Tab-separated table of C-alpha atoms in Angstrom:
chain	number	residue	atom	x	y	z
T	1	MET	CA	0.000	0.000	0.000
T	2	LYS	CA	1.429	3.350	-1.067
T	3	ASP	CA	1.566	6.088	1.559
T	4	TYR	CA	-1.360	8.483	1.424
T	5	LEU	CA	-3.432	10.879	3.494
T	6	VAL	CA	-7.208	11.205	3.688
T	7	LYS	CA	-9.114	14.410	4.471
T	8	ALA	CA	-12.700	13.923	5.636
T	9	LEU	CA	-15.649	15.437	7.473
T	10	ALA	CA	-17.587	13.709	10.270
T	11	TYR	CA	-20.525	14.536	12.538
T	12	ASP	CA	-22.273	16.603	9.824
T	13	GLY	CA	-19.199	18.739	9.233
T	14	PHE	CA	-18.573	19.620	12.890
T	15	VAL	CA	-15.377	17.523	12.882
T	16	ARG	CA	-12.565	17.681	10.341
T	17	ALA	CA	-10.776	14.335	10.268
T	18	TYR	CA	-7.391	13.479	8.767
T	19	ALA	CA	-5.536	10.166	8.718
T	20	VAL	CA	-2.248	9.240	7.090
T	21	SER	CA	-0.344	6.045	6.407
T	22	ALA	CA	3.329	6.988	6.043
T	23	THR	CA	5.388	3.828	6.581
T	24	GLU	CA	7.551	4.088	3.452
T	25	THR	CA	7.982	7.864	3.890
T	26	ILE	CA	9.378	7.456	7.401
T	27	ALA	CA	11.411	4.422	6.320
T	28	GLU	CA	13.105	6.601	3.682
T	29	ALA	CA	14.053	9.158	6.354
T	30	GLN	CA	15.335	6.377	8.619
T	31	ARG	CA	17.549	5.003	5.836
T	32	ARG	CA	18.920	8.393	4.825
T	33	HIS	CA	19.765	9.504	8.370
T	34	GLU	CA	20.618	6.013	9.711
T	35	THR	CA	18.581	6.728	12.836
T	36	TRP	CA	18.534	4.307	15.753
T	37	ASN	CA	15.219	3.155	17.204
T	38	THR	CA	14.323	5.959	19.647
T	39	ALA	CA	15.507	8.660	17.257
T	40	SER	CA	13.532	6.953	14.447
T	41	ALA	CA	10.357	7.149	16.521
T	42	ALA	CA	10.951	10.805	17.440
T	43	LEU	CA	11.783	11.955	13.899
T	44	GLY	CA	9.002	9.784	12.453
T	45	ARG	CA	6.349	11.210	14.767
T	46	ALA	CA	7.495	14.762	13.997
T	47	MET	CA	7.282	14.046	10.252
T	48	VAL	CA	3.824	12.423	10.501
T	49	GLY	CA	2.554	15.384	12.543
T	50	SER	CA	4.004	17.793	9.997
T	51	LEU	CA	2.302	15.905	7.145
T	52	LEU	CA	-1.036	16.244	8.955
T	53	LEU	CA	-0.496	19.974	9.589
T	54	GLY	CA	0.783	20.501	6.047
T	55	SER	CA	-2.328	18.888	4.564
T	56	THR	CA	-4.368	21.868	5.808
T	57	LEU	CA	-2.383	24.180	3.485
T	58	LYS	CA	-2.862	24.905	-0.211
T	59	GLY	CA	-0.506	23.084	-2.630
T	60	GLU	CA	2.521	25.382	-2.853
T	61	ASP	CA	2.237	26.714	0.708
T	62	LYS	CA	4.701	25.150	3.137
T	63	LEU	CA	5.511	24.939	6.813
T	64	THR	CA	8.450	24.170	9.050
T	65	VAL	CA	8.119	22.477	12.440
T	66	LYS	CA	11.034	22.967	14.852
T	67	ILE	CA	11.149	20.929	18.058
T	68	GLN	CA	13.906	22.120	20.373
T	69	GLY	CA	13.767	20.043	23.533
T	70	ASN	CA	16.183	19.408	26.386
T	71	GLY	CA	16.673	15.722	25.539
T	72	PRO	CA	19.680	14.006	23.909
T	73	ALA	CA	18.083	13.931	20.431
T	74	GLY	CA	18.693	17.659	20.016
T	75	ALA	CA	16.695	19.743	17.568
T	76	ILE	CA	14.237	18.106	15.153
T	77	VAL	CA	13.360	20.126	12.037
T	78	VAL	CA	10.711	19.087	9.498
T	79	ASP	CA	9.463	20.785	6.314
T	80	SER	CA	6.158	19.863	4.674
T	81	ASN	CA	3.724	21.397	2.196
T	82	GLY	CA	0.168	21.167	0.890
T	83	ARG	CA	1.171	18.563	-1.719
T	84	GLY	CA	2.139	15.807	0.714
T	85	ASP	CA	5.908	16.338	0.494
T	86	VAL	CA	7.896	16.037	3.716
T	87	LYS	CA	11.565	16.044	4.722
T	88	GLY	CA	13.163	16.210	8.145
T	89	TYR	CA	16.255	15.684	10.225
T	90	ILE	CA	17.185	15.076	13.833
T	91	LYS	CA	20.409	16.553	15.207
T	92	ASN	CA	21.549	13.360	16.942
T	93	PRO	CA	20.247	10.401	14.901
T	94	GLN	CA	22.060	7.692	16.879
T	95	ILE	CA	19.813	7.687	19.960
T	96	SER	CA	18.661	4.382	21.443
T	97	LEU	CA	17.208	4.576	24.961
T	98	PRO	CA	15.803	1.881	27.263
T	99	LEU	CA	12.044	1.342	26.849
T	100	ASN	CA	9.744	3.526	28.952
T	101	PRO	CA	7.653	2.089	31.849
T	102	GLN	CA	4.882	1.204	29.342
T	103	GLY	CA	7.354	-0.931	27.376
T	104	LYS	CA	7.361	1.522	24.442
T	105	LEU	CA	10.130	3.524	22.776
T	106	ASP	CA	10.971	6.458	25.052
T	107	VAL	CA	10.346	9.372	22.689
T	108	ARG	CA	9.911	11.769	25.609
T	109	GLY	CA	13.310	10.701	26.924
T	110	ALA	CA	14.893	11.469	23.543
T	111	VAL	CA	13.088	14.762	22.855
T	112	GLY	CA	12.937	16.051	26.428
T	113	ASP	CA	9.975	17.371	28.403
T	114	GLN	CA	10.961	21.056	28.260
T	115	GLY	CA	11.728	23.320	25.347
T	116	ILE	CA	10.114	25.132	22.441
T	117	PHE	CA	7.729	23.881	19.741
T	118	THR	CA	7.645	26.228	16.726
T	119	VAL	CA	5.594	26.200	13.521
T	120	ILE	CA	6.508	28.610	10.705
T	121	LYS	CA	4.026	28.805	7.806
T	122	ASP	CA	5.050	30.280	4.453
T	123	LEU	CA	1.743	31.091	2.761
T	124	GLY	CA	3.252	33.113	-0.072
T	125	LEU	CA	2.694	36.396	1.761
T	126	LYS	CA	5.362	38.993	2.593
T	127	GLU	CA	5.856	37.693	6.118
T	128	PRO	CA	5.624	34.041	7.208
T	129	PHE	CA	3.247	33.207	10.071
T	130	SER	CA	5.044	31.897	13.152
T	131	GLY	CA	3.522	30.277	16.229
T	132	GLN	CA	5.392	29.032	19.281
T	133	THR	CA	4.335	27.004	22.304
T	134	PRO	CA	6.281	25.251	25.073
T	135	ILE	CA	6.882	21.516	24.823
T	136	VAL	CA	4.259	20.046	27.152
T	137	SER	CA	4.956	16.318	26.817
T	138	GLY	CA	7.833	15.381	24.542
T	139	GLU	CA	5.746	12.488	23.191
T	140	LEU	CA	4.918	14.906	20.316
T	141	GLY	CA	1.257	13.974	19.691
T	142	GLU	CA	0.280	16.018	22.734
T	143	ASP	CA	2.678	18.783	21.633
T	144	PHE	CA	1.023	19.125	18.209
T	145	THR	CA	-2.381	19.070	19.966
T	146	TYR	CA	-1.327	21.803	22.411
T	147	TYR	CA	0.118	23.963	19.620
T	148	LEU	CA	-3.152	23.783	17.652
T	149	ALA	CA	-5.257	24.630	20.705
T	150	VAL	CA	-3.118	27.549	21.909
T	151	SER	CA	-1.548	29.042	18.795
T	152	GLU	CA	-4.268	28.382	16.206
T	153	GLN	CA	-7.246	28.253	18.605
T	154	ILE	CA	-8.457	24.935	17.144
T	155	PRO	CA	-9.513	22.245	19.666
T	156	SER	CA	-7.845	19.124	18.236
T	157	ALA	CA	-6.641	15.618	18.930
T	158	VAL	CA	-3.453	14.412	17.250
T	159	GLY	CA	-2.229	10.818	17.364
T	160	LEU	CA	1.226	9.923	16.014
T	161	SER	CA	2.767	6.474	15.973
T	162	VAL	CA	5.899	4.782	14.611
T	163	LEU	CA	6.609	1.066	14.995
T	164	VAL	CA	10.342	0.281	14.762
T	165	GLU	CA	11.781	-3.193	14.111
T	166	THR	CA	14.685	-4.585	16.142
T	167	ASP	CA	17.034	-3.851	13.195
T	168	ASP	CA	15.948	-0.150	13.366
T	169	SER	CA	13.903	-0.374	10.144
T	170	ILE	CA	10.372	1.067	10.125
T	171	ARG	CA	7.557	-1.467	10.349
T	172	ALA	CA	4.614	0.949	10.429
T	173	ALA	CA	4.059	4.699	10.721
T	174	GLY	CA	1.045	6.951	10.585
T	175	GLY	CA	-1.279	9.208	12.474
T	176	PHE	CA	-4.556	11.071	12.694
T	177	MET	CA	-5.770	14.575	13.448
T	178	LEU	CA	-9.293	15.524	14.501
T	179	GLN	CA	-10.319	19.172	14.615
T	180	ILE	CA	-13.499	20.320	16.331
T	181	MET	CA	-15.318	23.069	14.435
T	182	PRO	CA	-17.264	25.920	16.113
T	183	GLY	CA	-20.775	24.889	17.104
T	184	ALA	CA	-19.971	21.233	17.803
T	185	SER	CA	-22.137	19.863	20.627
T	186	GLU	CA	-20.882	18.549	23.964
T	187	GLU	CA	-22.237	15.134	22.939
T	188	ILE	CA	-19.909	15.055	19.919
T	189	ILE	CA	-16.908	16.111	22.008
T	190	ASP	CA	-17.720	13.573	24.736
T	191	ALA	CA	-18.116	10.756	22.181
T	192	ILE	CA	-14.737	11.560	20.608
T	193	GLU	CA	-12.949	11.826	23.971
T	194	LYS	CA	-14.383	8.475	25.071
T	195	ARG	CA	-13.331	6.825	21.810
T	196	LEU	CA	-9.798	8.263	21.975
T	197	GLY	CA	-9.373	6.641	25.367
T	198	GLU	CA	-10.191	3.208	23.905
T	199	LEU	CA	-8.243	3.425	20.649
T	200	PRO	CA	-5.267	1.157	19.951
T	201	ARG	CA	-2.056	2.781	18.684
T	202	VAL	CA	-2.266	3.990	15.082
T	203	SER	CA	0.868	2.073	14.074
T	204	THR	CA	-0.840	-1.117	15.333
T	205	LEU	CA	-3.825	-0.413	13.061
T	206	ILE	CA	-1.498	0.228	10.088
T	207	ASP	CA	0.530	-2.872	10.939
T	208	GLU	CA	-2.760	-4.831	10.844
T	209	GLY	CA	-3.295	-3.511	7.317
T	210	GLN	CA	-5.821	-0.748	7.988
T	211	SER	CA	-6.003	2.043	5.409
T	212	PRO	CA	-6.396	5.715	6.415
T	213	GLU	CA	-10.148	5.415	5.669
T	214	GLU	CA	-10.414	2.373	7.930
T	215	ILE	CA	-8.451	4.164	10.666
T	216	LEU	CA	-11.003	7.005	10.589
T	217	ALA	CA	-13.852	4.459	10.702
T	218	THR	CA	-12.201	2.806	13.718
T	219	LEU	CA	-11.687	6.205	15.324
T	220	LEU	CA	-15.216	7.512	14.650
T	221	PRO	CA	-17.481	4.444	14.543
T	222	ASP	CA	-20.786	6.174	15.333
T	223	THR	CA	-20.909	8.746	12.541
T	224	THR	CA	-20.890	8.922	8.746
T	225	ILE	CA	-17.479	9.866	7.372
T	226	GLU	CA	-17.448	11.927	4.183
T	227	VAL	CA	-14.090	11.578	2.427
T	228	LEU	CA	-13.160	14.859	0.709
T	229	GLU	CA	-9.738	14.066	-0.715
T	230	LYS	CA	-7.012	11.424	-0.906
T	231	MET	CA	-3.470	12.686	-1.325
T	232	PRO	CA	-0.232	10.724	-1.804
T	233	VAL	CA	2.523	11.573	0.685
T	234	GLN	CA	6.236	11.059	0.196
T	235	PHE	CA	9.715	11.918	1.425
T	236	HIS	CA	10.865	14.636	-0.959
T	237	CYS	CA	13.836	16.981	-0.710
T	238	ASP	CA	14.112	19.931	-3.096
T	239	CYS	CA	17.837	20.543	-2.554
T	240	THR	CA	19.952	21.247	-5.662
T	241	LYS	CA	23.577	22.086	-6.414
T	242	GLU	CA	22.389	25.539	-7.549
T	243	LYS	CA	20.845	26.263	-4.138
T	244	PHE	CA	24.068	25.311	-2.383
T	245	ALA	CA	26.044	27.449	-4.852
T	246	THR	CA	23.869	30.435	-3.897
T	247	ALA	CA	24.531	29.690	-0.220
T	248	ILE	CA	28.294	29.532	-0.820
T	249	ILE	CA	28.210	32.936	-2.563
T	250	THR	CA	26.657	34.477	0.562
T	251	LEU	CA	29.746	33.390	2.572
T	252	GLY	CA	31.765	36.061	0.779
T	253	ALA	CA	34.882	36.093	-1.393
T	254	ASP	CA	37.418	35.646	1.450
T	255	GLU	CA	35.711	32.519	2.783
T	256	ILE	CA	35.483	31.023	-0.718
T	257	GLN	CA	39.187	31.764	-1.337
T	258	ALA	CA	40.017	29.950	1.910
T	259	MET	CA	38.127	26.884	0.604
T	260	ILE	CA	40.209	27.003	-2.576
T	261	ASP	CA	43.546	27.487	-0.759
T	262	GLU	CA	43.036	25.088	2.123
T	263	ASP	CA	40.717	22.375	0.781
T	264	HIS	CA	41.083	22.734	-3.025
T	265	GLY	CA	37.324	22.356	-3.271
T	266	ALA	CA	34.201	22.049	-1.136
T	267	GLU	CA	31.549	19.474	-0.361
T	268	ALA	CA	28.073	20.525	0.716
T	269	VAL	CA	25.842	17.978	2.469
T	270	CYS	CA	22.064	18.480	2.723
T	271	SER	CA	20.883	18.170	6.348
T	272	PHE	CA	17.454	16.943	5.240
T	273	CYS	CA	18.346	14.152	2.809
T	274	GLY	CA	22.100	13.561	3.053
T	275	ASN	CA	22.765	14.261	-0.643
T	276	LYS	CA	26.310	15.530	-1.280
T	277	TYR	CA	27.352	18.185	-3.797
T	278	HIS	CA	31.012	18.679	-4.744
T	279	PHE	CA	32.466	21.984	-5.951
T	280	ASP	CA	35.950	21.890	-7.508
T	281	GLU	CA	38.408	24.807	-7.509
T	282	THR	CA	37.195	26.109	-10.888
T	283	GLU	CA	33.567	26.169	-9.723
T	284	LEU	CA	34.564	27.909	-6.483
T	285	ALA	CA	36.546	30.525	-8.419
T	286	THR	CA	33.409	31.271	-10.463
T	287	LEU	CA	31.345	31.579	-7.275
T	288	LYS	CA	34.012	33.869	-5.772
T	289	LYS	CA	33.659	36.224	-8.766
T	290	GLU	CA	29.892	36.325	-8.213
T	291	ALA	CA	30.468	37.066	-4.517
T	292	GLU	CA	32.782	39.951	-5.417
T	293	ALA	CA	30.241	41.297	-7.911
Protein backbone atom coordinates (compact mmCIF):
# COMPACT_ATOMS: atom_id res chain seq x y z
CA MET A 1 0.00 0.00 0.00
CA LYS A 2 1.43 3.35 -1.07
CA ASP A 3 1.57 6.09 1.56
CA TYR A 4 -1.36 8.48 1.42
CA LEU A 5 -3.43 10.88 3.49
CA VAL A 6 -7.21 11.21 3.69
CA LYS A 7 -9.11 14.41 4.47
CA ALA A 8 -12.70 13.92 5.64
CA LEU A 9 -15.65 15.44 7.47
CA ALA A 10 -17.59 13.71 10.27
CA TYR A 11 -20.52 14.54 12.54
CA ASP A 12 -22.27 16.60 9.82
CA GLY A 13 -19.20 18.74 9.23
CA PHE A 14 -18.57 19.62 12.89
CA VAL A 15 -15.38 17.52 12.88
CA ARG A 16 -12.57 17.68 10.34
CA ALA A 17 -10.78 14.34 10.27
CA TYR A 18 -7.39 13.48 8.77
CA ALA A 19 -5.54 10.17 8.72
CA VAL A 20 -2.25 9.24 7.09
CA SER A 21 -0.34 6.04 6.41
CA ALA A 22 3.33 6.99 6.04
CA THR A 23 5.39 3.83 6.58
CA GLU A 24 7.55 4.09 3.45
CA THR A 25 7.98 7.86 3.89
CA ILE A 26 9.38 7.46 7.40
CA ALA A 27 11.41 4.42 6.32
CA GLU A 28 13.10 6.60 3.68
CA ALA A 29 14.05 9.16 6.35
CA GLN A 30 15.34 6.38 8.62
CA ARG A 31 17.55 5.00 5.84
CA ARG A 32 18.92 8.39 4.83
CA HIS A 33 19.77 9.50 8.37
CA GLU A 34 20.62 6.01 9.71
CA THR A 35 18.58 6.73 12.84
CA TRP A 36 18.53 4.31 15.75
CA ASN A 37 15.22 3.16 17.20
CA THR A 38 14.32 5.96 19.65
CA ALA A 39 15.51 8.66 17.26
CA SER A 40 13.53 6.95 14.45
CA ALA A 41 10.36 7.15 16.52
CA ALA A 42 10.95 10.80 17.44
CA LEU A 43 11.78 11.95 13.90
CA GLY A 44 9.00 9.78 12.45
CA ARG A 45 6.35 11.21 14.77
CA ALA A 46 7.50 14.76 14.00
CA MET A 47 7.28 14.05 10.25
CA VAL A 48 3.82 12.42 10.50
CA GLY A 49 2.55 15.38 12.54
CA SER A 50 4.00 17.79 10.00
CA LEU A 51 2.30 15.90 7.14
CA LEU A 52 -1.04 16.24 8.95
CA LEU A 53 -0.50 19.97 9.59
CA GLY A 54 0.78 20.50 6.05
CA SER A 55 -2.33 18.89 4.56
CA THR A 56 -4.37 21.87 5.81
CA LEU A 57 -2.38 24.18 3.48
CA LYS A 58 -2.86 24.90 -0.21
CA GLY A 59 -0.51 23.08 -2.63
CA GLU A 60 2.52 25.38 -2.85
CA ASP A 61 2.24 26.71 0.71
CA LYS A 62 4.70 25.15 3.14
CA LEU A 63 5.51 24.94 6.81
CA THR A 64 8.45 24.17 9.05
CA VAL A 65 8.12 22.48 12.44
CA LYS A 66 11.03 22.97 14.85
CA ILE A 67 11.15 20.93 18.06
CA GLN A 68 13.91 22.12 20.37
CA GLY A 69 13.77 20.04 23.53
CA ASN A 70 16.18 19.41 26.39
CA GLY A 71 16.67 15.72 25.54
CA PRO A 72 19.68 14.01 23.91
CA ALA A 73 18.08 13.93 20.43
CA GLY A 74 18.69 17.66 20.02
CA ALA A 75 16.70 19.74 17.57
CA ILE A 76 14.24 18.11 15.15
CA VAL A 77 13.36 20.13 12.04
CA VAL A 78 10.71 19.09 9.50
CA ASP A 79 9.46 20.78 6.31
CA SER A 80 6.16 19.86 4.67
CA ASN A 81 3.72 21.40 2.20
CA GLY A 82 0.17 21.17 0.89
CA ARG A 83 1.17 18.56 -1.72
CA GLY A 84 2.14 15.81 0.71
CA ASP A 85 5.91 16.34 0.49
CA VAL A 86 7.90 16.04 3.72
CA LYS A 87 11.56 16.04 4.72
CA GLY A 88 13.16 16.21 8.15
CA TYR A 89 16.26 15.68 10.22
CA ILE A 90 17.19 15.08 13.83
CA LYS A 91 20.41 16.55 15.21
CA ASN A 92 21.55 13.36 16.94
CA PRO A 93 20.25 10.40 14.90
CA GLN A 94 22.06 7.69 16.88
CA ILE A 95 19.81 7.69 19.96
CA SER A 96 18.66 4.38 21.44
CA LEU A 97 17.21 4.58 24.96
CA PRO A 98 15.80 1.88 27.26
CA LEU A 99 12.04 1.34 26.85
CA ASN A 100 9.74 3.53 28.95
CA PRO A 101 7.65 2.09 31.85
CA GLN A 102 4.88 1.20 29.34
CA GLY A 103 7.35 -0.93 27.38
CA LYS A 104 7.36 1.52 24.44
CA LEU A 105 10.13 3.52 22.78
CA ASP A 106 10.97 6.46 25.05
CA VAL A 107 10.35 9.37 22.69
CA ARG A 108 9.91 11.77 25.61
CA GLY A 109 13.31 10.70 26.92
CA ALA A 110 14.89 11.47 23.54
CA VAL A 111 13.09 14.76 22.85
CA GLY A 112 12.94 16.05 26.43
CA ASP A 113 9.98 17.37 28.40
CA GLN A 114 10.96 21.06 28.26
CA GLY A 115 11.73 23.32 25.35
CA ILE A 116 10.11 25.13 22.44
CA PHE A 117 7.73 23.88 19.74
CA THR A 118 7.65 26.23 16.73
CA VAL A 119 5.59 26.20 13.52
CA ILE A 120 6.51 28.61 10.70
CA LYS A 121 4.03 28.81 7.81
CA ASP A 122 5.05 30.28 4.45
CA LEU A 123 1.74 31.09 2.76
CA GLY A 124 3.25 33.11 -0.07
CA LEU A 125 2.69 36.40 1.76
CA LYS A 126 5.36 38.99 2.59
CA GLU A 127 5.86 37.69 6.12
CA PRO A 128 5.62 34.04 7.21
CA PHE A 129 3.25 33.21 10.07
CA SER A 130 5.04 31.90 13.15
CA GLY A 131 3.52 30.28 16.23
CA GLN A 132 5.39 29.03 19.28
CA THR A 133 4.34 27.00 22.30
CA PRO A 134 6.28 25.25 25.07
CA ILE A 135 6.88 21.52 24.82
CA VAL A 136 4.26 20.05 27.15
CA SER A 137 4.96 16.32 26.82
CA GLY A 138 7.83 15.38 24.54
CA GLU A 139 5.75 12.49 23.19
CA LEU A 140 4.92 14.91 20.32
CA GLY A 141 1.26 13.97 19.69
CA GLU A 142 0.28 16.02 22.73
CA ASP A 143 2.68 18.78 21.63
CA PHE A 144 1.02 19.12 18.21
CA THR A 145 -2.38 19.07 19.97
CA TYR A 146 -1.33 21.80 22.41
CA TYR A 147 0.12 23.96 19.62
CA LEU A 148 -3.15 23.78 17.65
CA ALA A 149 -5.26 24.63 20.71
CA VAL A 150 -3.12 27.55 21.91
CA SER A 151 -1.55 29.04 18.79
CA GLU A 152 -4.27 28.38 16.21
CA GLN A 153 -7.25 28.25 18.61
CA ILE A 154 -8.46 24.94 17.14
CA PRO A 155 -9.51 22.25 19.67
CA SER A 156 -7.85 19.12 18.24
CA ALA A 157 -6.64 15.62 18.93
CA VAL A 158 -3.45 14.41 17.25
CA GLY A 159 -2.23 10.82 17.36
CA LEU A 160 1.23 9.92 16.01
CA SER A 161 2.77 6.47 15.97
CA VAL A 162 5.90 4.78 14.61
CA LEU A 163 6.61 1.07 14.99
CA VAL A 164 10.34 0.28 14.76
CA GLU A 165 11.78 -3.19 14.11
CA THR A 166 14.68 -4.58 16.14
CA ASP A 167 17.03 -3.85 13.19
CA ASP A 168 15.95 -0.15 13.37
CA SER A 169 13.90 -0.37 10.14
CA ILE A 170 10.37 1.07 10.13
CA ARG A 171 7.56 -1.47 10.35
CA ALA A 172 4.61 0.95 10.43
CA ALA A 173 4.06 4.70 10.72
CA GLY A 174 1.04 6.95 10.58
CA GLY A 175 -1.28 9.21 12.47
CA PHE A 176 -4.56 11.07 12.69
CA MET A 177 -5.77 14.57 13.45
CA LEU A 178 -9.29 15.52 14.50
CA GLN A 179 -10.32 19.17 14.61
CA ILE A 180 -13.50 20.32 16.33
CA MET A 181 -15.32 23.07 14.44
CA PRO A 182 -17.26 25.92 16.11
CA GLY A 183 -20.77 24.89 17.10
CA ALA A 184 -19.97 21.23 17.80
CA SER A 185 -22.14 19.86 20.63
CA GLU A 186 -20.88 18.55 23.96
CA GLU A 187 -22.24 15.13 22.94
CA ILE A 188 -19.91 15.06 19.92
CA ILE A 189 -16.91 16.11 22.01
CA ASP A 190 -17.72 13.57 24.74
CA ALA A 191 -18.12 10.76 22.18
CA ILE A 192 -14.74 11.56 20.61
CA GLU A 193 -12.95 11.83 23.97
CA LYS A 194 -14.38 8.48 25.07
CA ARG A 195 -13.33 6.82 21.81
CA LEU A 196 -9.80 8.26 21.98
CA GLY A 197 -9.37 6.64 25.37
CA GLU A 198 -10.19 3.21 23.91
CA LEU A 199 -8.24 3.43 20.65
CA PRO A 200 -5.27 1.16 19.95
CA ARG A 201 -2.06 2.78 18.68
CA VAL A 202 -2.27 3.99 15.08
CA SER A 203 0.87 2.07 14.07
CA THR A 204 -0.84 -1.12 15.33
CA LEU A 205 -3.82 -0.41 13.06
CA ILE A 206 -1.50 0.23 10.09
CA ASP A 207 0.53 -2.87 10.94
CA GLU A 208 -2.76 -4.83 10.84
CA GLY A 209 -3.30 -3.51 7.32
CA GLN A 210 -5.82 -0.75 7.99
CA SER A 211 -6.00 2.04 5.41
CA PRO A 212 -6.40 5.72 6.42
CA GLU A 213 -10.15 5.42 5.67
CA GLU A 214 -10.41 2.37 7.93
CA ILE A 215 -8.45 4.16 10.67
CA LEU A 216 -11.00 7.01 10.59
CA ALA A 217 -13.85 4.46 10.70
CA THR A 218 -12.20 2.81 13.72
CA LEU A 219 -11.69 6.20 15.32
CA LEU A 220 -15.22 7.51 14.65
CA PRO A 221 -17.48 4.44 14.54
CA ASP A 222 -20.79 6.17 15.33
CA THR A 223 -20.91 8.75 12.54
CA THR A 224 -20.89 8.92 8.75
CA ILE A 225 -17.48 9.87 7.37
CA GLU A 226 -17.45 11.93 4.18
CA VAL A 227 -14.09 11.58 2.43
CA LEU A 228 -13.16 14.86 0.71
CA GLU A 229 -9.74 14.07 -0.71
CA LYS A 230 -7.01 11.42 -0.91
CA MET A 231 -3.47 12.69 -1.32
CA PRO A 232 -0.23 10.72 -1.80
CA VAL A 233 2.52 11.57 0.68
CA GLN A 234 6.24 11.06 0.20
CA PHE A 235 9.71 11.92 1.43
CA HIS A 236 10.87 14.64 -0.96
CA CYS A 237 13.84 16.98 -0.71
CA ASP A 238 14.11 19.93 -3.10
CA CYS A 239 17.84 20.54 -2.55
CA THR A 240 19.95 21.25 -5.66
CA LYS A 241 23.58 22.09 -6.41
CA GLU A 242 22.39 25.54 -7.55
CA LYS A 243 20.84 26.26 -4.14
CA PHE A 244 24.07 25.31 -2.38
CA ALA A 245 26.04 27.45 -4.85
CA THR A 246 23.87 30.44 -3.90
CA ALA A 247 24.53 29.69 -0.22
CA ILE A 248 28.29 29.53 -0.82
CA ILE A 249 28.21 32.94 -2.56
CA THR A 250 26.66 34.48 0.56
CA LEU A 251 29.75 33.39 2.57
CA GLY A 252 31.77 36.06 0.78
CA ALA A 253 34.88 36.09 -1.39
CA ASP A 254 37.42 35.65 1.45
CA GLU A 255 35.71 32.52 2.78
CA ILE A 256 35.48 31.02 -0.72
CA GLN A 257 39.19 31.76 -1.34
CA ALA A 258 40.02 29.95 1.91
CA MET A 259 38.13 26.88 0.60
CA ILE A 260 40.21 27.00 -2.58
CA ASP A 261 43.55 27.49 -0.76
CA GLU A 262 43.04 25.09 2.12
CA ASP A 263 40.72 22.37 0.78
CA HIS A 264 41.08 22.73 -3.03
CA GLY A 265 37.32 22.36 -3.27
CA ALA A 266 34.20 22.05 -1.14
CA GLU A 267 31.55 19.47 -0.36
CA ALA A 268 28.07 20.53 0.72
CA VAL A 269 25.84 17.98 2.47
CA CYS A 270 22.06 18.48 2.72
CA SER A 271 20.88 18.17 6.35
CA PHE A 272 17.45 16.94 5.24
CA CYS A 273 18.35 14.15 2.81
CA GLY A 274 22.10 13.56 3.05
CA ASN A 275 22.76 14.26 -0.64
CA LYS A 276 26.31 15.53 -1.28
CA TYR A 277 27.35 18.19 -3.80
CA HIS A 278 31.01 18.68 -4.74
CA PHE A 279 32.47 21.98 -5.95
CA ASP A 280 35.95 21.89 -7.51
CA GLU A 281 38.41 24.81 -7.51
CA THR A 282 37.19 26.11 -10.89
CA GLU A 283 33.57 26.17 -9.72
CA LEU A 284 34.56 27.91 -6.48
CA ALA A 285 36.55 30.52 -8.42
CA THR A 286 33.41 31.27 -10.46
CA LEU A 287 31.35 31.58 -7.28
CA LYS A 288 34.01 33.87 -5.77
CA LYS A 289 33.66 36.22 -8.77
CA GLU A 290 29.89 36.32 -8.21
CA ALA A 291 30.47 37.07 -4.52
CA GLU A 292 32.78 39.95 -5.42
CA ALA A 293 30.24 41.30 -7.91
